Amino acid sequence: MSLELHVIFQIAVIGIATAVLASLLKQSGRDEIATLVTITALVLVAAVVVTNINHLFTEIRAVFFNQ
Amino acid sequence: MALVFLKWVGAGALFVGTAGFGFDFAKKYRKRPLELREIMTALRMLRADIAYHRLPLPESFFKISGYFSDQSGTHQLFAKTAELLTTSGTEAEDAFAVALGQAGEFWSLSAEDVSALRQFSRTIGNTNAVLQESSINAILAELADREKEAVTERDRFEKVYRTTGVLIGVLMVVMLW
C-alpha cells in the first residue's frame, strides 16, 4: 500500500492558489469572479477526492469479494 | 528517464505559457496610462506649434514624432500622419484618421480612447488656429480624465492579471502531473 502523498500536495496547492486568487479578485472589486473561482476550486478538489475514494472502495471490494 | 524529462519540459512550457498570457494582459493595463500621457505631451507640442510657432502641420507632425521612440504608438501616429500629408496630399483630418487606424497595433489604448482621438481629428487643419487650439484643449482635458481612469484601472487589475496567469499555470501543472 503506497501512501499517495502527491494527492495531498495537489489539494494543498489548489487550496493555496485559490485563496490567493480569490483574495486578489476581491481586492480588485470582482467579488462574483472570486466566488466563481472558489466554487471551481471546490469542484476540482471534489473531483480529486471522489476519484481517490472510488479507488479506495474498489480496493476494499477487491479485498472482501474477489477471493 | 526520457519520459520524466518530457514531463518537466511540458510542465515548464505550460507554466511559461499561462504566466506569459497573464503578464501580457497586465502589460496592457500598465501601458495605457503611459501612452495616454505620451499622446497628451504630443498634443501639447502640437498646440504650441499651431498657436505660437505657426508651423505647417506636416512639419509639426514630423517634428513631434521624433520626440518618441520608434516603437511607440504616438510616434507611429504622428510620423504616419506627416508622411500622408507630405506624400499623398491627403487632408489633415483624413491623414490623422488613417494613421490612427494603422497605429492601433502599437498601443494598448481602449476603443473609447481611439474614438475620442478620431473625434478630435475632425478639427485638425479645418479651422483657424484659435479654434484648433481650443479643440486641442478640449481633447487634452478629456485625455486627462481618461488617464486618471486608466491609472485606477491599472492599480486594480495589473497585479490581478499577473498573479492569475502564474497561479493558473501552477494549478494546471499540478492537476495534470
PDB file of C-alpha atoms in Angstrom:
ATOM      1  CA  MET A   1       0.000   0.000   0.000  1.00  0.00           C
ATOM      2  CA  SER A   2       1.599   3.224  -1.144  1.00  0.00           C
ATOM      3  CA  LEU A   3       0.986   6.485   0.619  1.00  0.00           C
ATOM      4  CA  GLU A   4      -0.025   8.776  -2.213  1.00  0.00           C
ATOM      5  CA  LEU A   5       1.437  11.996  -0.944  1.00  0.00           C
ATOM      6  CA  HIS A   6       1.085  13.764  -4.267  1.00  0.00           C
ATOM      7  CA  VAL A   7      -2.697  13.852  -3.872  1.00  0.00           C
ATOM      8  CA  ILE A   8      -2.354  15.743  -0.609  1.00  0.00           C
ATOM      9  CA  PHE A   9       0.113  18.164  -2.199  1.00  0.00           C
ATOM     10  CA  GLN A  10      -2.195  18.585  -5.175  1.00  0.00           C
ATOM     11  CA  ILE A  11      -5.112  19.548  -2.930  1.00  0.00           C
ATOM     12  CA  ALA A  12      -2.910  21.833  -0.844  1.00  0.00           C
ATOM     13  CA  VAL A  13      -1.627  23.674  -3.922  1.00  0.00           C
ATOM     14  CA  ILE A  14      -5.172  24.083  -5.261  1.00  0.00           C
ATOM     15  CA  GLY A  15      -6.249  25.464  -1.881  1.00  0.00           C
ATOM     16  CA  ILE A  16      -3.387  27.947  -1.598  1.00  0.00           C
ATOM     17  CA  ALA A  17      -3.684  29.121  -5.212  1.00  0.00           C
ATOM     18  CA  THR A  18      -7.440  29.593  -4.854  1.00  0.00           C
ATOM     19  CA  ALA A  19      -7.094  31.504  -1.590  1.00  0.00           C
ATOM     20  CA  VAL A  20      -4.561  33.912  -3.124  1.00  0.00           C
ATOM     21  CA  LEU A  21      -6.566  34.329  -6.328  1.00  0.00           C
ATOM     22  CA  ALA A  22      -9.877  34.871  -4.534  1.00  0.00           C
ATOM     23  CA  SER A  23      -8.413  37.472  -2.167  1.00  0.00           C
ATOM     24  CA  LEU A  24      -6.778  39.336  -5.068  1.00  0.00           C
ATOM     25  CA  LEU A  25     -10.007  39.310  -7.054  1.00  0.00           C
ATOM     26  CA  LYS A  26     -11.965  40.552  -4.024  1.00  0.00           C
ATOM     27  CA  GLN A  27      -9.436  43.347  -3.551  1.00  0.00           C
ATOM     28  CA  SER A  28      -9.905  44.453  -7.141  1.00  0.00           C
ATOM     29  CA  GLY A  29     -13.683  44.523  -6.695  1.00  0.00           C
ATOM     30  CA  ARG A  30     -14.551  41.414  -8.688  1.00  0.00           C
ATOM     31  CA  ASP A  31     -16.354  39.581  -5.939  1.00  0.00           C
ATOM     32  CA  GLU A  32     -18.522  37.484  -8.257  1.00  0.00           C
ATOM     33  CA  ILE A  33     -15.470  36.110 -10.119  1.00  0.00           C
ATOM     34  CA  ALA A  34     -13.792  35.394  -6.767  1.00  0.00           C
ATOM     35  CA  THR A  35     -16.824  33.296  -5.779  1.00  0.00           C
ATOM     36  CA  LEU A  36     -16.724  31.554  -9.147  1.00  0.00           C
ATOM     37  CA  VAL A  37     -13.026  30.717  -8.681  1.00  0.00           C
ATOM     38  CA  THR A  38     -13.693  29.346  -5.195  1.00  0.00           C
ATOM     39  CA  ILE A  39     -16.527  27.154  -6.468  1.00  0.00           C
ATOM     40  CA  THR A  40     -14.384  25.909  -9.385  1.00  0.00           C
ATOM     41  CA  ALA A  41     -11.598  25.002  -6.964  1.00  0.00           C
ATOM     42  CA  LEU A  42     -14.107  23.198  -4.768  1.00  0.00           C
ATOM     43  CA  VAL A  43     -15.316  21.172  -7.753  1.00  0.00           C
ATOM     44  CA  LEU A  44     -11.700  20.384  -8.724  1.00  0.00           C
ATOM     45  CA  VAL A  45     -10.843  19.184  -5.223  1.00  0.00           C
ATOM     46  CA  ALA A  46     -14.107  17.227  -5.070  1.00  0.00           C
ATOM     47  CA  ALA A  47     -13.194  15.524  -8.354  1.00  0.00           C
ATOM     48  CA  VAL A  48      -9.770  14.547  -6.991  1.00  0.00           C
ATOM     49  CA  VAL A  49     -11.236  13.305  -3.699  1.00  0.00           C
ATOM     50  CA  VAL A  50     -14.062  11.363  -5.383  1.00  0.00           C
ATOM     51  CA  THR A  51     -11.559   9.652  -7.713  1.00  0.00           C
ATOM     52  CA  ASN A  52      -9.465   8.595  -4.730  1.00  0.00           C
ATOM     53  CA  ILE A  53     -12.443   7.427  -2.679  1.00  0.00           C
ATOM     54  CA  ASN A  54     -13.603   5.440  -5.702  1.00  0.00           C
ATOM     55  CA  HIS A  55     -10.153   3.871  -5.789  1.00  0.00           C
ATOM     56  CA  LEU A  56     -10.385   3.071  -2.068  1.00  0.00           C
ATOM     57  CA  PHE A  57     -13.785   1.388  -2.444  1.00  0.00           C
ATOM     58  CA  THR A  58     -12.549  -0.647  -5.407  1.00  0.00           C
ATOM     59  CA  GLU A  59      -9.627  -1.838  -3.270  1.00  0.00           C
ATOM     60  CA  ILE A  60     -11.911  -2.759  -0.373  1.00  0.00           C
ATOM     61  CA  ARG A  61     -14.259  -4.581  -2.712  1.00  0.00           C
ATOM     62  CA  ALA A  62     -11.292  -6.474  -4.168  1.00  0.00           C
ATOM     63  CA  VAL A  63     -10.141  -7.473  -0.675  1.00  0.00           C
ATOM     64  CA  PHE A  64     -13.512  -8.775   0.513  1.00  0.00           C
ATOM     65  CA  PHE A  65     -15.368 -10.024  -2.537  1.00  0.00           C
ATOM     66  CA  ASN A  66     -12.896 -11.197  -5.161  1.00  0.00           C
ATOM     67  CA  GLN A  67     -11.355 -14.135  -3.366  1.00  0.00           C
TER      68      GLN A  67
ATOM     69  CA  MET B   1      14.036   8.819 -17.766  1.00  0.00           C
ATOM     70  CA  ALA B   2      13.184  10.461 -21.080  1.00  0.00           C
ATOM     71  CA  LEU B   3       9.525  10.444 -20.081  1.00  0.00           C
ATOM     72  CA  VAL B   4      10.246  12.264 -16.826  1.00  0.00           C
ATOM     73  CA  PHE B   5      12.302  14.831 -18.711  1.00  0.00           C
ATOM     74  CA  LEU B   6       9.463  15.305 -21.198  1.00  0.00           C
ATOM     75  CA  LYS B   7       7.030  15.744 -18.325  1.00  0.00           C
ATOM     76  CA  TRP B   8       9.168  18.517 -16.847  1.00  0.00           C
ATOM     77  CA  VAL B   9       9.530  20.221 -20.222  1.00  0.00           C
ATOM     78  CA  GLY B  10       5.745  20.061 -20.761  1.00  0.00           C
ATOM     79  CA  ALA B  11       5.063  21.430 -17.302  1.00  0.00           C
ATOM     80  CA  GLY B  12       7.551  24.248 -17.875  1.00  0.00           C
ATOM     81  CA  ALA B  13       6.030  25.129 -21.250  1.00  0.00           C
ATOM     82  CA  LEU B  14       2.509  25.155 -19.797  1.00  0.00           C
ATOM     83  CA  PHE B  15       3.568  27.336 -16.887  1.00  0.00           C
ATOM     84  CA  VAL B  16       5.503  29.786 -19.065  1.00  0.00           C
ATOM     85  CA  GLY B  17       2.556  29.962 -21.494  1.00  0.00           C
ATOM     86  CA  THR B  18      -0.110  30.808 -18.932  1.00  0.00           C
ATOM     87  CA  ALA B  19       2.183  33.149 -16.986  1.00  0.00           C
ATOM     88  CA  GLY B  20       3.032  34.863 -20.281  1.00  0.00           C
ATOM     89  CA  PHE B  21      -0.677  35.367 -21.007  1.00  0.00           C
ATOM     90  CA  GLY B  22      -1.118  36.893 -17.557  1.00  0.00           C
ATOM     91  CA  PHE B  23       1.840  39.237 -17.990  1.00  0.00           C
ATOM     92  CA  ASP B  24       0.636  40.209 -21.457  1.00  0.00           C
ATOM     93  CA  PHE B  25      -2.801  41.171 -20.120  1.00  0.00           C
ATOM     94  CA  ALA B  26      -1.161  43.079 -17.255  1.00  0.00           C
ATOM     95  CA  LYS B  27       1.087  44.893 -19.729  1.00  0.00           C
ATOM     96  CA  LYS B  28      -1.954  46.400 -21.474  1.00  0.00           C
ATOM     97  CA  TYR B  29      -3.123  47.935 -18.199  1.00  0.00           C
ATOM     98  CA  ARG B  30       0.381  49.147 -17.394  1.00  0.00           C
ATOM     99  CA  LYS B  31       0.989  50.719 -20.792  1.00  0.00           C
ATOM    100  CA  ARG B  32      -2.315  52.559 -21.243  1.00  0.00           C
ATOM    101  CA  PRO B  33      -1.678  55.462 -18.799  1.00  0.00           C
ATOM    102  CA  LEU B  34       1.864  55.871 -20.152  1.00  0.00           C
ATOM    103  CA  GLU B  35       0.606  56.028 -23.710  1.00  0.00           C
ATOM    104  CA  LEU B  36      -2.146  58.486 -22.817  1.00  0.00           C
ATOM    105  CA  ARG B  37       0.483  60.715 -21.182  1.00  0.00           C
ATOM    106  CA  GLU B  38       2.645  60.438 -24.297  1.00  0.00           C
ATOM    107  CA  ILE B  39      -0.240  61.477 -26.554  1.00  0.00           C
ATOM    108  CA  MET B  40      -1.048  64.374 -24.234  1.00  0.00           C
ATOM    109  CA  THR B  41       2.545  65.564 -24.405  1.00  0.00           C
ATOM    110  CA  ALA B  42       2.482  65.286 -28.191  1.00  0.00           C
ATOM    111  CA  LEU B  43      -0.793  67.216 -28.394  1.00  0.00           C
ATOM    112  CA  ARG B  44       0.628  69.962 -26.169  1.00  0.00           C
ATOM    113  CA  MET B  45       3.558  70.248 -28.583  1.00  0.00           C
ATOM    114  CA  LEU B  46       1.109  70.382 -31.487  1.00  0.00           C
ATOM    115  CA  ARG B  47      -0.823  73.131 -29.694  1.00  0.00           C
ATOM    116  CA  ALA B  48       2.362  75.162 -29.253  1.00  0.00           C
ATOM    117  CA  ASP B  49       3.279  74.634 -32.910  1.00  0.00           C
ATOM    118  CA  ILE B  50      -0.148  75.771 -34.073  1.00  0.00           C
ATOM    119  CA  ALA B  51      -0.662  78.657 -31.665  1.00  0.00           C
ATOM    120  CA  TYR B  52       2.819  80.144 -31.302  1.00  0.00           C
ATOM    121  CA  HIS B  53       5.257  78.795 -33.860  1.00  0.00           C
ATOM    122  CA  ARG B  54       2.712  78.717 -36.691  1.00  0.00           C
ATOM    123  CA  LEU B  55       4.436  75.683 -38.212  1.00  0.00           C
ATOM    124  CA  PRO B  56       2.793  73.937 -41.160  1.00  0.00           C
ATOM    125  CA  LEU B  57       1.049  70.748 -39.991  1.00  0.00           C
ATOM    126  CA  PRO B  58       3.226  68.177 -41.834  1.00  0.00           C
ATOM    127  CA  GLU B  59       6.376  69.765 -40.461  1.00  0.00           C
ATOM    128  CA  SER B  60       4.953  69.948 -36.953  1.00  0.00           C
ATOM    129  CA  PHE B  61       3.740  66.315 -37.029  1.00  0.00           C
ATOM    130  CA  PHE B  62       7.102  65.138 -38.310  1.00  0.00           C
ATOM    131  CA  LYS B  63       8.987  67.103 -35.655  1.00  0.00           C
ATOM    132  CA  ILE B  64       6.756  65.789 -32.840  1.00  0.00           C
ATOM    133  CA  SER B  65       7.100  62.168 -33.996  1.00  0.00           C
ATOM    134  CA  GLY B  66      10.857  62.481 -33.475  1.00  0.00           C
ATOM    135  CA  TYR B  67      10.421  63.006 -29.740  1.00  0.00           C
ATOM    136  CA  PHE B  68       9.061  59.490 -29.192  1.00  0.00           C
ATOM    137  CA  SER B  69      10.625  56.059 -29.631  1.00  0.00           C
ATOM    138  CA  ASP B  70      10.004  54.257 -32.923  1.00  0.00           C
ATOM    139  CA  GLN B  71       8.010  51.510 -31.239  1.00  0.00           C
ATOM    140  CA  SER B  72       5.562  53.845 -29.540  1.00  0.00           C
ATOM    141  CA  GLY B  73       2.073  54.352 -30.932  1.00  0.00           C
ATOM    142  CA  THR B  74       2.422  58.126 -30.657  1.00  0.00           C
ATOM    143  CA  HIS B  75       5.485  58.100 -32.909  1.00  0.00           C
ATOM    144  CA  GLN B  76       3.664  55.916 -35.430  1.00  0.00           C
ATOM    145  CA  LEU B  77       0.576  58.146 -35.371  1.00  0.00           C
ATOM    146  CA  PHE B  78       2.441  61.398 -35.900  1.00  0.00           C
ATOM    147  CA  ALA B  79       5.027  60.021 -38.340  1.00  0.00           C
ATOM    148  CA  LYS B  80       2.344  58.341 -40.464  1.00  0.00           C
ATOM    149  CA  THR B  81       0.185  61.471 -40.491  1.00  0.00           C
ATOM    150  CA  ALA B  82       3.190  63.588 -41.546  1.00  0.00           C
ATOM    151  CA  GLU B  83       4.027  61.058 -44.257  1.00  0.00           C
ATOM    152  CA  LEU B  84       0.465  61.025 -45.619  1.00  0.00           C
ATOM    153  CA  LEU B  85       0.301  64.815 -45.567  1.00  0.00           C
ATOM    154  CA  THR B  86       3.544  65.263 -47.466  1.00  0.00           C
ATOM    155  CA  THR B  87       3.425  62.390 -49.962  1.00  0.00           C
ATOM    156  CA  SER B  88      -0.198  61.852 -50.925  1.00  0.00           C
ATOM    157  CA  GLY B  89      -1.554  65.312 -50.169  1.00  0.00           C
ATOM    158  CA  THR B  90      -4.400  63.896 -48.070  1.00  0.00           C
ATOM    159  CA  GLU B  91      -6.457  66.275 -45.924  1.00  0.00           C
ATOM    160  CA  ALA B  92      -5.090  66.536 -42.371  1.00  0.00           C
ATOM    161  CA  GLU B  93      -8.332  65.137 -40.956  1.00  0.00           C
ATOM    162  CA  ASP B  94      -8.249  62.002 -43.140  1.00  0.00           C
ATOM    163  CA  ALA B  95      -4.499  61.528 -42.710  1.00  0.00           C
ATOM    164  CA  PHE B  96      -4.817  61.583 -38.924  1.00  0.00           C
ATOM    165  CA  ALA B  97      -7.761  59.154 -39.025  1.00  0.00           C
ATOM    166  CA  VAL B  98      -5.896  56.723 -41.311  1.00  0.00           C
ATOM    167  CA  ALA B  99      -2.748  56.936 -39.168  1.00  0.00           C
ATOM    168  CA  LEU B 100      -4.871  56.345 -36.082  1.00  0.00           C
ATOM    169  CA  GLY B 101      -6.123  53.090 -37.585  1.00  0.00           C
ATOM    170  CA  GLN B 102      -2.611  51.968 -38.529  1.00  0.00           C
ATOM    171  CA  ALA B 103      -1.006  52.850 -35.201  1.00  0.00           C
ATOM    172  CA  GLY B 104      -3.527  50.633 -33.393  1.00  0.00           C
ATOM    173  CA  GLU B 105      -1.234  47.612 -33.198  1.00  0.00           C
ATOM    174  CA  PHE B 106       1.481  49.631 -31.439  1.00  0.00           C
ATOM    175  CA  TRP B 107      -0.516  50.679 -28.408  1.00  0.00           C
ATOM    176  CA  SER B 108      -2.818  49.480 -25.662  1.00  0.00           C
ATOM    177  CA  LEU B 109      -5.386  52.269 -25.799  1.00  0.00           C
ATOM    178  CA  SER B 110      -9.037  51.332 -25.374  1.00  0.00           C
ATOM    179  CA  ALA B 111     -11.534  51.706 -28.211  1.00  0.00           C
ATOM    180  CA  GLU B 112     -13.040  54.742 -26.417  1.00  0.00           C
ATOM    181  CA  ASP B 113      -9.652  56.485 -26.305  1.00  0.00           C
ATOM    182  CA  VAL B 114      -9.184  55.912 -30.017  1.00  0.00           C
ATOM    183  CA  SER B 115     -12.700  57.119 -30.809  1.00  0.00           C
ATOM    184  CA  ALA B 116     -12.085  60.295 -28.760  1.00  0.00           C
ATOM    185  CA  LEU B 117      -8.949  60.926 -30.824  1.00  0.00           C
ATOM    186  CA  ARG B 118     -10.884  60.186 -34.002  1.00  0.00           C
ATOM    187  CA  GLN B 119     -13.489  62.732 -32.944  1.00  0.00           C
ATOM    188  CA  PHE B 120     -10.695  65.230 -32.347  1.00  0.00           C
ATOM    189  CA  SER B 121      -9.141  64.513 -35.757  1.00  0.00           C
ATOM    190  CA  ARG B 122     -12.134  66.196 -37.451  1.00  0.00           C
ATOM    191  CA  THR B 123     -10.946  69.597 -36.301  1.00  0.00           C
ATOM    192  CA  ILE B 124      -7.291  69.356 -37.348  1.00  0.00           C
ATOM    193  CA  GLY B 125      -6.457  71.652 -40.207  1.00  0.00           C
ATOM    194  CA  ASN B 126     -10.123  72.516 -40.796  1.00  0.00           C
ATOM    195  CA  THR B 127     -10.422  75.639 -38.698  1.00  0.00           C
ATOM    196  CA  ASN B 128      -8.325  78.635 -37.723  1.00  0.00           C
ATOM    197  CA  ALA B 129      -5.514  78.497 -35.148  1.00  0.00           C
ATOM    198  CA  VAL B 130      -7.656  79.726 -32.248  1.00  0.00           C
ATOM    199  CA  LEU B 131     -10.366  77.115 -32.803  1.00  0.00           C
ATOM    200  CA  GLN B 132      -7.791  74.367 -33.270  1.00  0.00           C
ATOM    201  CA  GLU B 133      -6.125  75.413 -30.039  1.00  0.00           C
ATOM    202  CA  SER B 134      -9.409  75.248 -28.147  1.00  0.00           C
ATOM    203  CA  SER B 135     -10.187  71.848 -29.665  1.00  0.00           C
ATOM    204  CA  ILE B 136      -6.756  70.600 -28.547  1.00  0.00           C
ATOM    205  CA  ASN B 137      -7.504  71.950 -25.060  1.00  0.00           C
ATOM    206  CA  ALA B 138     -10.786  70.040 -25.063  1.00  0.00           C
ATOM    207  CA  ILE B 139      -9.181  66.732 -26.103  1.00  0.00           C
ATOM    208  CA  LEU B 140      -6.397  67.289 -23.550  1.00  0.00           C
ATOM    209  CA  ALA B 141      -8.976  67.677 -20.780  1.00  0.00           C
ATOM    210  CA  GLU B 142     -10.743  64.516 -21.923  1.00  0.00           C
ATOM    211  CA  LEU B 143      -7.480  62.563 -22.159  1.00  0.00           C
ATOM    212  CA  ALA B 144      -6.508  63.752 -18.670  1.00  0.00           C
ATOM    213  CA  ASP B 145      -9.745  62.260 -17.320  1.00  0.00           C
ATOM    214  CA  ARG B 146      -9.118  59.047 -19.224  1.00  0.00           C
ATOM    215  CA  GLU B 147      -5.564  58.918 -17.886  1.00  0.00           C
ATOM    216  CA  LYS B 148      -6.837  59.153 -14.301  1.00  0.00           C
ATOM    217  CA  GLU B 149      -9.303  56.356 -15.015  1.00  0.00           C
ATOM    218  CA  ALA B 150      -6.520  54.285 -16.644  1.00  0.00           C
ATOM    219  CA  VAL B 151      -4.319  54.701 -13.554  1.00  0.00           C
ATOM    220  CA  THR B 152      -7.168  53.494 -11.313  1.00  0.00           C
ATOM    221  CA  GLU B 153      -7.737  50.511 -13.596  1.00  0.00           C
ATOM    222  CA  ARG B 154      -4.016  49.720 -13.633  1.00  0.00           C
ATOM    223  CA  ASP B 155      -3.856  49.760  -9.839  1.00  0.00           C
ATOM    224  CA  ARG B 156      -6.863  47.453  -9.668  1.00  0.00           C
ATOM    225  CA  PHE B 157      -6.147  44.933 -12.382  1.00  0.00           C
ATOM    226  CA  GLU B 158      -2.434  44.791 -13.248  1.00  0.00           C
ATOM    227  CA  LYS B 159      -1.445  42.674 -10.255  1.00  0.00           C
ATOM    228  CA  VAL B 160      -4.584  40.530 -10.553  1.00  0.00           C
ATOM    229  CA  TYR B 161      -3.868  39.507 -14.146  1.00  0.00           C
ATOM    230  CA  ARG B 162      -0.206  38.854 -13.467  1.00  0.00           C
ATOM    231  CA  THR B 163      -0.890  36.666 -10.458  1.00  0.00           C
ATOM    232  CA  THR B 164      -3.824  34.926 -12.134  1.00  0.00           C
ATOM    233  CA  GLY B 165      -1.633  33.850 -15.047  1.00  0.00           C
ATOM    234  CA  VAL B 166       1.029  32.413 -12.753  1.00  0.00           C
ATOM    235  CA  LEU B 167      -1.452  30.687 -10.433  1.00  0.00           C
ATOM    236  CA  ILE B 168      -3.458  29.159 -13.278  1.00  0.00           C
ATOM    237  CA  GLY B 169      -0.170  27.830 -14.659  1.00  0.00           C
ATOM    238  CA  VAL B 170       0.707  26.288 -11.287  1.00  0.00           C
ATOM    239  CA  LEU B 171      -2.801  24.827 -10.961  1.00  0.00           C
ATOM    240  CA  MET B 172      -2.756  23.260 -14.422  1.00  0.00           C
ATOM    241  CA  VAL B 173       0.694  21.764 -13.872  1.00  0.00           C
ATOM    242  CA  VAL B 174      -0.367  20.326 -10.513  1.00  0.00           C
ATOM    243  CA  MET B 175      -3.637  18.952 -11.887  1.00  0.00           C
ATOM    244  CA  LEU B 176      -2.015  17.322 -14.908  1.00  0.00           C
ATOM    245  CA  TRP B 177       1.074  15.988 -13.112  1.00  0.00           C
TER     246      TRP B 177
END
